[in-house]
XYZ file of C-alpha atoms in Angstrom:
406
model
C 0.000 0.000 0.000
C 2.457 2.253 1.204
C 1.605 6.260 -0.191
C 0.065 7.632 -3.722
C 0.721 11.401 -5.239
C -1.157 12.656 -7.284
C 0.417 15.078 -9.708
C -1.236 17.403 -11.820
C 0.257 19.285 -14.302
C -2.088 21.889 -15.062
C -2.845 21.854 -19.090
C -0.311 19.699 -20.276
C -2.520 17.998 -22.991
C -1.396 15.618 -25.398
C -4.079 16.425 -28.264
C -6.330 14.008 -29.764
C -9.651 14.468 -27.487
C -12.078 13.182 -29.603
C -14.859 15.638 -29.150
C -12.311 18.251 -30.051
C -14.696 19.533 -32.571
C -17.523 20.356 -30.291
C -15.522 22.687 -28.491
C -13.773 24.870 -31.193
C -10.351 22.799 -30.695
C -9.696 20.440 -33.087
C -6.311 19.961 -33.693
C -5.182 21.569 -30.946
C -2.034 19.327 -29.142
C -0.362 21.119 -26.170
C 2.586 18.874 -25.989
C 2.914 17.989 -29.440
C 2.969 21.911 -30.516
C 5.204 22.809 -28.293
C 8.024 19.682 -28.974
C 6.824 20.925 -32.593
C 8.183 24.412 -32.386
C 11.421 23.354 -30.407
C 12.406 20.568 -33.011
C 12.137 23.000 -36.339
C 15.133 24.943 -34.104
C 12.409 28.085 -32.568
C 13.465 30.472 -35.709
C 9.313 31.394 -35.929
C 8.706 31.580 -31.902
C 10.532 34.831 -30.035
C 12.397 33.346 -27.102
C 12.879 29.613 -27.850
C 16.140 28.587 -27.811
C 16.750 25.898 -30.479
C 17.347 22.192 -29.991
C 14.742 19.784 -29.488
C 12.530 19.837 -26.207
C 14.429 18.152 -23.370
C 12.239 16.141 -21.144
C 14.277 12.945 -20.690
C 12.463 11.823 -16.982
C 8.780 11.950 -18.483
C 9.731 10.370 -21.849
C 11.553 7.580 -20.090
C 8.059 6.913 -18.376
C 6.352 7.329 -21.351
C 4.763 10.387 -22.299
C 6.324 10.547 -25.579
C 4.088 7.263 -26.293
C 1.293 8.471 -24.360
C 1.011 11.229 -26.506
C 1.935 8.797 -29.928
C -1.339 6.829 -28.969
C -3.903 9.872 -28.169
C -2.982 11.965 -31.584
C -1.189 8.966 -34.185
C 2.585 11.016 -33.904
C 5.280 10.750 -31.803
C 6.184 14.108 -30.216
C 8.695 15.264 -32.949
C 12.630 15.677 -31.572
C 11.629 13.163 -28.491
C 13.370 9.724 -28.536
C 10.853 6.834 -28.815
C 11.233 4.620 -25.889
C 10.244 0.958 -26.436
C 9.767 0.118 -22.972
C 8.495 3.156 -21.254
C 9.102 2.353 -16.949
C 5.742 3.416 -16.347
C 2.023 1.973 -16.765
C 1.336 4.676 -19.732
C -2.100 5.231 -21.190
C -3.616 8.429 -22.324
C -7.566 9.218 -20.825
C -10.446 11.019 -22.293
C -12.594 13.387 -20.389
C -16.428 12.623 -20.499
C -17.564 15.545 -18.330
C -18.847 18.489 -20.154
C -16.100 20.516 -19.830
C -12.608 21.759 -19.881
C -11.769 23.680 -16.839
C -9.761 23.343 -13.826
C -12.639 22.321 -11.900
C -14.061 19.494 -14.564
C -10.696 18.040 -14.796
C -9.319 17.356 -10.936
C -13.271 16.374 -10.081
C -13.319 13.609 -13.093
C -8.856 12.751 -11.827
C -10.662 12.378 -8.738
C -13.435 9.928 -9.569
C -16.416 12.134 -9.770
C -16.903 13.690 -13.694
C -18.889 16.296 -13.463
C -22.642 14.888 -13.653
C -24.320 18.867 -14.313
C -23.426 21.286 -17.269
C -21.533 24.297 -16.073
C -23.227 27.522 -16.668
C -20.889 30.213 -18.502
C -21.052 33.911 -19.844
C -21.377 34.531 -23.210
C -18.897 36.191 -25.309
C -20.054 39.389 -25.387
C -20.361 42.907 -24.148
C -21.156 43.412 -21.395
C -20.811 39.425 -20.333
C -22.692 39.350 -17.134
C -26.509 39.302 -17.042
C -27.524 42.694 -15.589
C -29.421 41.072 -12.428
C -25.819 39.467 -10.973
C -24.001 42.922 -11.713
C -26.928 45.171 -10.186
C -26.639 42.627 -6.842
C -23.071 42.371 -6.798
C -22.367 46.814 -6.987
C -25.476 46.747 -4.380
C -24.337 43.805 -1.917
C -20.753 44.994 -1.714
C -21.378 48.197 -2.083
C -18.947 49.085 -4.853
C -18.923 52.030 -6.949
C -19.837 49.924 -10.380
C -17.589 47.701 -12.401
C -14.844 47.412 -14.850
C -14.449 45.267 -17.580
C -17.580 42.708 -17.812
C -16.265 41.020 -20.740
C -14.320 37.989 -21.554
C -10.727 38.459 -21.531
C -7.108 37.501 -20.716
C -6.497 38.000 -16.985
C -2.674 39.332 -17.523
C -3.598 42.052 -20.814
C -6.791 43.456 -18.872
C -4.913 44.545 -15.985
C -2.672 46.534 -18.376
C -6.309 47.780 -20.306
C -7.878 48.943 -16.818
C -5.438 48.470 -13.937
C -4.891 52.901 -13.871
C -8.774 53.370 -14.295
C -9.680 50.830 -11.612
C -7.290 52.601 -8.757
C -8.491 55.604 -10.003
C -12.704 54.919 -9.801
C -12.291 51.611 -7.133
C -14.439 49.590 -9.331
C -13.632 46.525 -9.413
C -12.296 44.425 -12.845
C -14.541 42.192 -13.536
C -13.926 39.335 -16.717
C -14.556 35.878 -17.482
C -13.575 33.476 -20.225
C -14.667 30.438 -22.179
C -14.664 28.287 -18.725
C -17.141 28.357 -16.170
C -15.664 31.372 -13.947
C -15.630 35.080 -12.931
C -12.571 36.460 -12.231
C -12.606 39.511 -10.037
C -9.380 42.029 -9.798
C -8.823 44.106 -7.708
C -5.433 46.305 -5.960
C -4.307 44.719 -2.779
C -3.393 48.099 -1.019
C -5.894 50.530 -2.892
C -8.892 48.538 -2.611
C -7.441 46.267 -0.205
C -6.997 42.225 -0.136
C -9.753 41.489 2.422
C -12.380 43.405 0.677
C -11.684 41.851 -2.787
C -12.264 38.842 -0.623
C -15.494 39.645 0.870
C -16.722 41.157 -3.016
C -15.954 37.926 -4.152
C -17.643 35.836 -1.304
C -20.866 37.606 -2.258
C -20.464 36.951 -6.364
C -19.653 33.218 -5.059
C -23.364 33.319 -3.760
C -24.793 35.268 -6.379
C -23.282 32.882 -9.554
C -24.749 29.544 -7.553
C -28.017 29.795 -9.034
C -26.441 29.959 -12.341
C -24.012 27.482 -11.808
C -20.759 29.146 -12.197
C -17.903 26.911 -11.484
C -15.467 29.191 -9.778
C -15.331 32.722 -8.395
C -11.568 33.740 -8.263
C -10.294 36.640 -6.673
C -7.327 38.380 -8.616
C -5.615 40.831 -6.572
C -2.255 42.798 -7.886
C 0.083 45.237 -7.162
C 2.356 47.710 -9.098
C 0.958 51.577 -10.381
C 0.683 52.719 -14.311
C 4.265 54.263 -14.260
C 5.933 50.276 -13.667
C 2.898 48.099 -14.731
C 0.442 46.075 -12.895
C 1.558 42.528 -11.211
C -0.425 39.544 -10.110
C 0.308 38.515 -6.367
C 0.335 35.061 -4.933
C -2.729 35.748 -2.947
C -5.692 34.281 -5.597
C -8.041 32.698 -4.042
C -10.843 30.540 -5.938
C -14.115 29.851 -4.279
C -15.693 27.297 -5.949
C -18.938 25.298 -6.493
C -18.136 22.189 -3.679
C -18.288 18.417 -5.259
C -21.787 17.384 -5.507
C -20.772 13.746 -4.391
C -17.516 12.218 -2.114
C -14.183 12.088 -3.979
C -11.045 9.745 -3.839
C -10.191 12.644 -1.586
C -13.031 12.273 0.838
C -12.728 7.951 0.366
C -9.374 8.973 1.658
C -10.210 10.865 4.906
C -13.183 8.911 5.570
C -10.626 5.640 6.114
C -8.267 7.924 8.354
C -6.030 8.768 5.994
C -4.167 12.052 5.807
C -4.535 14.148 2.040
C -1.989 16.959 1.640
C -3.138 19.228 -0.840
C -0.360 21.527 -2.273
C -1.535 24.398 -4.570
C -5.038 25.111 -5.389
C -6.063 21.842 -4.729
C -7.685 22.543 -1.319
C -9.957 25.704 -3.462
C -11.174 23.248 -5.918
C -12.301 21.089 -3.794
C -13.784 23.352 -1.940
C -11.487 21.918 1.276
C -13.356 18.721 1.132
C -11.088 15.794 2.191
C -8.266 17.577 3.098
C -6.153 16.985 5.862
C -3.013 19.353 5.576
C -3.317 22.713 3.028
C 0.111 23.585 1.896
C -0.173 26.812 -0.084
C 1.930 27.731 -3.037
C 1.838 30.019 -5.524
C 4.522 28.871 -8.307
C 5.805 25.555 -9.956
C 8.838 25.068 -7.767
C 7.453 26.083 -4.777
C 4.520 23.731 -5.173
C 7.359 21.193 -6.074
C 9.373 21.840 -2.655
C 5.703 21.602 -0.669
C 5.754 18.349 -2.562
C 8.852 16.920 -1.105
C 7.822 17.988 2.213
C 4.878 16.843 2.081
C 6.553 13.127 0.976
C 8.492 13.258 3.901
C 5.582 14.130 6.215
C 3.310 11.531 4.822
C 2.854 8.043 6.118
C 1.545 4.748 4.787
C -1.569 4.740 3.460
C -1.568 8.724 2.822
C -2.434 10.882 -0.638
C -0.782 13.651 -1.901
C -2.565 15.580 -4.400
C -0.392 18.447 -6.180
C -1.275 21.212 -8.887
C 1.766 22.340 -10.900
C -0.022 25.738 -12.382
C 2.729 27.447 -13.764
C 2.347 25.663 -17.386
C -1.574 26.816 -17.656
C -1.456 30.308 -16.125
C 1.888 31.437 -16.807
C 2.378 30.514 -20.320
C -0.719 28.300 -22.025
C -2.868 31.094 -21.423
C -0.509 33.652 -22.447
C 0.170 31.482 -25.611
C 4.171 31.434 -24.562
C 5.493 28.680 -26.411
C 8.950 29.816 -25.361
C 8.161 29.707 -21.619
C 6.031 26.659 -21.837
C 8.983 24.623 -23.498
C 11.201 25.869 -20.353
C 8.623 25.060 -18.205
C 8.034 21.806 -19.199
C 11.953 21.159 -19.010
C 12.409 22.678 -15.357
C 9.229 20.492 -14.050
C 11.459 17.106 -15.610
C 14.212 18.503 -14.033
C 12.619 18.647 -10.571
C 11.024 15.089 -11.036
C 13.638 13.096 -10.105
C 13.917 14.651 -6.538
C 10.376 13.126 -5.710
C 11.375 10.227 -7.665
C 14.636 9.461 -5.353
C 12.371 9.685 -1.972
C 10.182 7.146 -2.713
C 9.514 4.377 -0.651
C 9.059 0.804 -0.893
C 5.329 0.238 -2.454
C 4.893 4.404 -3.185
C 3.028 5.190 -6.222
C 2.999 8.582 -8.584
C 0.508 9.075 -11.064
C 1.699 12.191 -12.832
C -1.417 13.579 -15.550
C -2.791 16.740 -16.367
C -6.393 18.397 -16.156
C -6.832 19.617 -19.489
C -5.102 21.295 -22.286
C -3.766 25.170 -23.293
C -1.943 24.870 -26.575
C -0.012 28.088 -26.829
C 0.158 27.509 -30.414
C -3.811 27.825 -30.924
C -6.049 30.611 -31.068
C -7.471 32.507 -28.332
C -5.954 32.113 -24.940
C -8.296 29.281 -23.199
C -7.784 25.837 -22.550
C -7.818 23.278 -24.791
C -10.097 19.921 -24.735
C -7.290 17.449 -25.158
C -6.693 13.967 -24.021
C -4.071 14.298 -20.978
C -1.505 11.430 -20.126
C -1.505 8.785 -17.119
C 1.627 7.508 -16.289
C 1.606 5.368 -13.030
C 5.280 4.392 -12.024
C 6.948 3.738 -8.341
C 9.415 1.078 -6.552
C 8.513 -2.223 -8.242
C 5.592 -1.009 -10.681
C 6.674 -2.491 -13.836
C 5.967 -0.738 -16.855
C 3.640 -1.525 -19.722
C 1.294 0.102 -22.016
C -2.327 0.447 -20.399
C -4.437 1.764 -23.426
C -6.986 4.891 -24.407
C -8.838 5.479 -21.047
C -12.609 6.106 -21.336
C -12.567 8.798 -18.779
C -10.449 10.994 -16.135
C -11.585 8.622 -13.332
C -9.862 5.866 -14.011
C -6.812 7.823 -12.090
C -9.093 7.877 -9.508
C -9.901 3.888 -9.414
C -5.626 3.463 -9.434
C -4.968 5.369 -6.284
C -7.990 3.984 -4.836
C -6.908 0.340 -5.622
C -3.502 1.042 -4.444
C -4.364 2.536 -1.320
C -7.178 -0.543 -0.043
C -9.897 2.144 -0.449
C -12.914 0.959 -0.881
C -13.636 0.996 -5.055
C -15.114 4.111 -6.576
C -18.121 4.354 -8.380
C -16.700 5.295 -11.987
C -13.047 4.384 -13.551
C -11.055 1.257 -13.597
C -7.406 0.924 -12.489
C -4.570 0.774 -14.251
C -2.531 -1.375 -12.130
C-alpha cells in the first residue's frame, strides 16, 4: 500500500480528445505543438532557444508514447522509448467541460454529472441582475471590464482606471468562472475577498464553477503585477471524492496548490499553499516526507496553464516543461518501498492555438513507483480511471466510476 501522489500538471494535454470539434479545438495538441516548435530549431517563436525539447524523466516513463497513442505522432525531436518504466495510457474526459474544476473532479473519480453555466462572449458578459446585486451587496462604486478576456492584458487595459474609480475588474472566459481584480493596497486584499464571497453566492443559481479573486500590485508608471494571494471559491463536489474515500478511512490528504480551493477543502487533511511551480514542487517533497503509509498527496503544478498556455508562450512553456522534468527526479529518489505517482494533467492550453483558453485534449496517465513495472495500459474512457488506481492502491474501498490501471 504504502503512499500515492497525485500530480497534476495543469494543461499539459497531449491532443487528440475526440470531441475536439464540439468545443472549437480540433487539432489543438499542447505537448505535441510545443516539442513541434522546439524541433524545427524556434526560428518562428521569439524566445525559444533551439534544440529539441528536453524532457528525458517523463519520456523515459512514457509520455512521448502516451502522446503517440492519443494523436497517431510521436512528439517530434523526443526519442521513442520501447519500454516506457511506467504503466502509460492516455484518458479522455467525459464531463462536459474543460476547466480546472471538470478536470481534478473527473482525476478524482467524480466527472462532473451537471453542465456548467458560462457567460457569453459578449459585451457586457454578465446578465444585468448578478451585476446590479453584486455593486449593491458589496457596495462598490460599479464595475470594470464585464467582458471575456485575458487576466494578464486586462490589468494593463484597466489596472490605472480601476485605482483611479475603485471599481472593481470584472472578466470571465470560455470556462465556467468570474474572475474579479482588484489592488491589494488601494482597494485592499480582504475586501476583494469579501466582493468575491458575495459573487460566489450570487453565480450559484447559475451554476458558475469558480469565483476567483485576482488581486495585484504595481501603479501605471511600472505596470500592474499579479500577487500570490488568488483565491478561488468554488462550487463544492456534488458527491464524495477519492479525496473524501481517503479521509473517511483515516487517511491524511496533503493538498499543495489550489487543490484545497477546488475542492472546496473537502477531504483535506493538511493545506500547503503555493503560488509557483517550484514552490509547489518543494511543498511536494515535504509533504513526501511528512506523509505516512496509506496517505495521498494531491499536487497542482499551475505554472504551465497560467503562466504561459494562457498567455500562448510557447517559449516559456517549453522551459517550463523542461524545469518540471528537471525537478522530477527529486520526488522520484524519496520514494519508498510500495509508493506510487501518477503524474497527468487536467486539461489542455496549446499556446500555439487561437485565443488564450484551454484546450479539450486527451491528458496522459503515467503510473510508475518502486517495483511497478511498466507496460502500455491503453486509451482510457474517462479521467476517473486515475481515480480507481490510487484507490486500488491505497485498499480504499472501489469508486463508483473508472477502472485501475494497475
Amino acid at each position: 500500500m504504502a503512499r500515492a501522489f497525485l500530480l497534476v500538471m495543469d494543461s499539459v494535454g497531449i491532443g487528440g480528445a475526440p470531441d475536439a470539434a464540439e468545443f472549437g479545438d480540433e487539432g489543438a495538441d499542447t505537448l505535441g505543438h510545443i516539442a513541434e516548435a522546439c524541433a524545427a530549431g524556434g526560428a518562428d517563436v521569439p524566445g525559444l532557444r533551439a534544440g529539441p525539447l528536453a524532457i528525458p524523466t517523463m519520456n523515459r516513463l512514457g509520455i512521448g508514447r502516451a502522446a503517440e497513442a492519443s494523436t497517431g505522432r510521436h512528439p517530434a525531436g523526443l526519442p521513442r522509448v520501447e519500454a516506457p518504466e511506467a504503466i502509460w495510457a492516455h484518458a479522455r474526459e467525459v464531463s462536459r467541460g474543460k476547466d480546472t474544476q471538470s478536470g481534478h473532479w473527473e482525476l478524482a473519480g467524480l466527472p462532473v454529472p451537471f453542465t456548467w453555466g458560462y457567460f457569453p462572449d459578449e459585451v457586457p458578459a454578465l446578465p444585468e441582475a448578478l451585476t446590479r446585486a453584486l455593486i449593491t451587496e458589496a457596495g462598490l462604486p460599479g464595475i470594470l471590464g464585464d467582458k471575456h478576456a485575458s487576466g494578464t492584458a486586462i490589468l494593463d487595459e484597466l489596472g490605472a482606471e480601476h485605482v483611479r474609480t475603485g471599481k472593481p475588474i470584472c472578466y470571465t472566459s470560455v470556462d465556467s468562472v468570474l474572475q474579479i481584480a482588484a489592488h491589494e493596497e488601494t482597494f485592499g486584499l480582504e475586501r476583494l475577498y469579501a466582493v468575491c464571497r458575495i459573487a460566489r453566492r450570487l453565480c450559484d443559481p447559475l451554476r458558475i464553477g469558480r469565483v476567483i479573486a485576482r488581486p495585484f500590485t504595481g501603479d501605471e508608471a511600472s505596470g500592474f503585477r499579479r500577487t500570490g494571494n488568488r483565491r478561488d471559491l468554488a462550487i463544492p463536489p456534488p458527491a464524495p471524492t477519492l479525496l473524501d474515500e481517503a479521509v473517511s478511512a483515516g487517511r491524511s490528504v496533503f493538498a499543495v496548490g489550489k487543490i484545497a480551493d477546488i475542492f472546496c477543502n473537502r477531504g483535506v487533511s493538511r493545506i500547503l499553499k503555493a503560488t509557483d511551480n517550484a514552490a509547489q514542487f518543494d511543498a511536494t517533497l515535504a509533504a513526501a516526507e511528512a506523509a505516512r503509509d496509506g496517505d495521498l498527496v494531491v499536487t497542482n503544478f499551475i505554472d504551465f496553464d497560467q503562466l504561459y498556455g494562457h498567455r500562448r508562450d510557447v517559449a516559456g512553456y517549453a522551459a517550463c516543461l523542461e524545469d518540471f522534468d528537471r525537478r522530477l527526479p527529486e520526488l522520484i529518489w524519496r520514494l519508498r518501498t510500495g509508493d506510487l505517482i501518477v503524474l497527468t494533467a487536467d486539461h489542455g492550453n496549446d499556446p500555439t492555438f487561437r485565443g488564450t483558453d484551454h484546450t479539450r485534449e486527451n491528458i496522459p496517465v503515467l503510473a510508475f513507483g518502486p517495483g511497478i513495472e511498466g507496460k502500455a495500459a491503453g486509451a482510457r474512457s474517462t479521467y476517473a480511471d486515475v481515480a480507481a488506481t490510487i484507490a486500488a492502491h491505497l485498499g480504499l474501498p472501489p469508486m463508483r466510476r473508472g477502472a485501475s490501471l494497475m
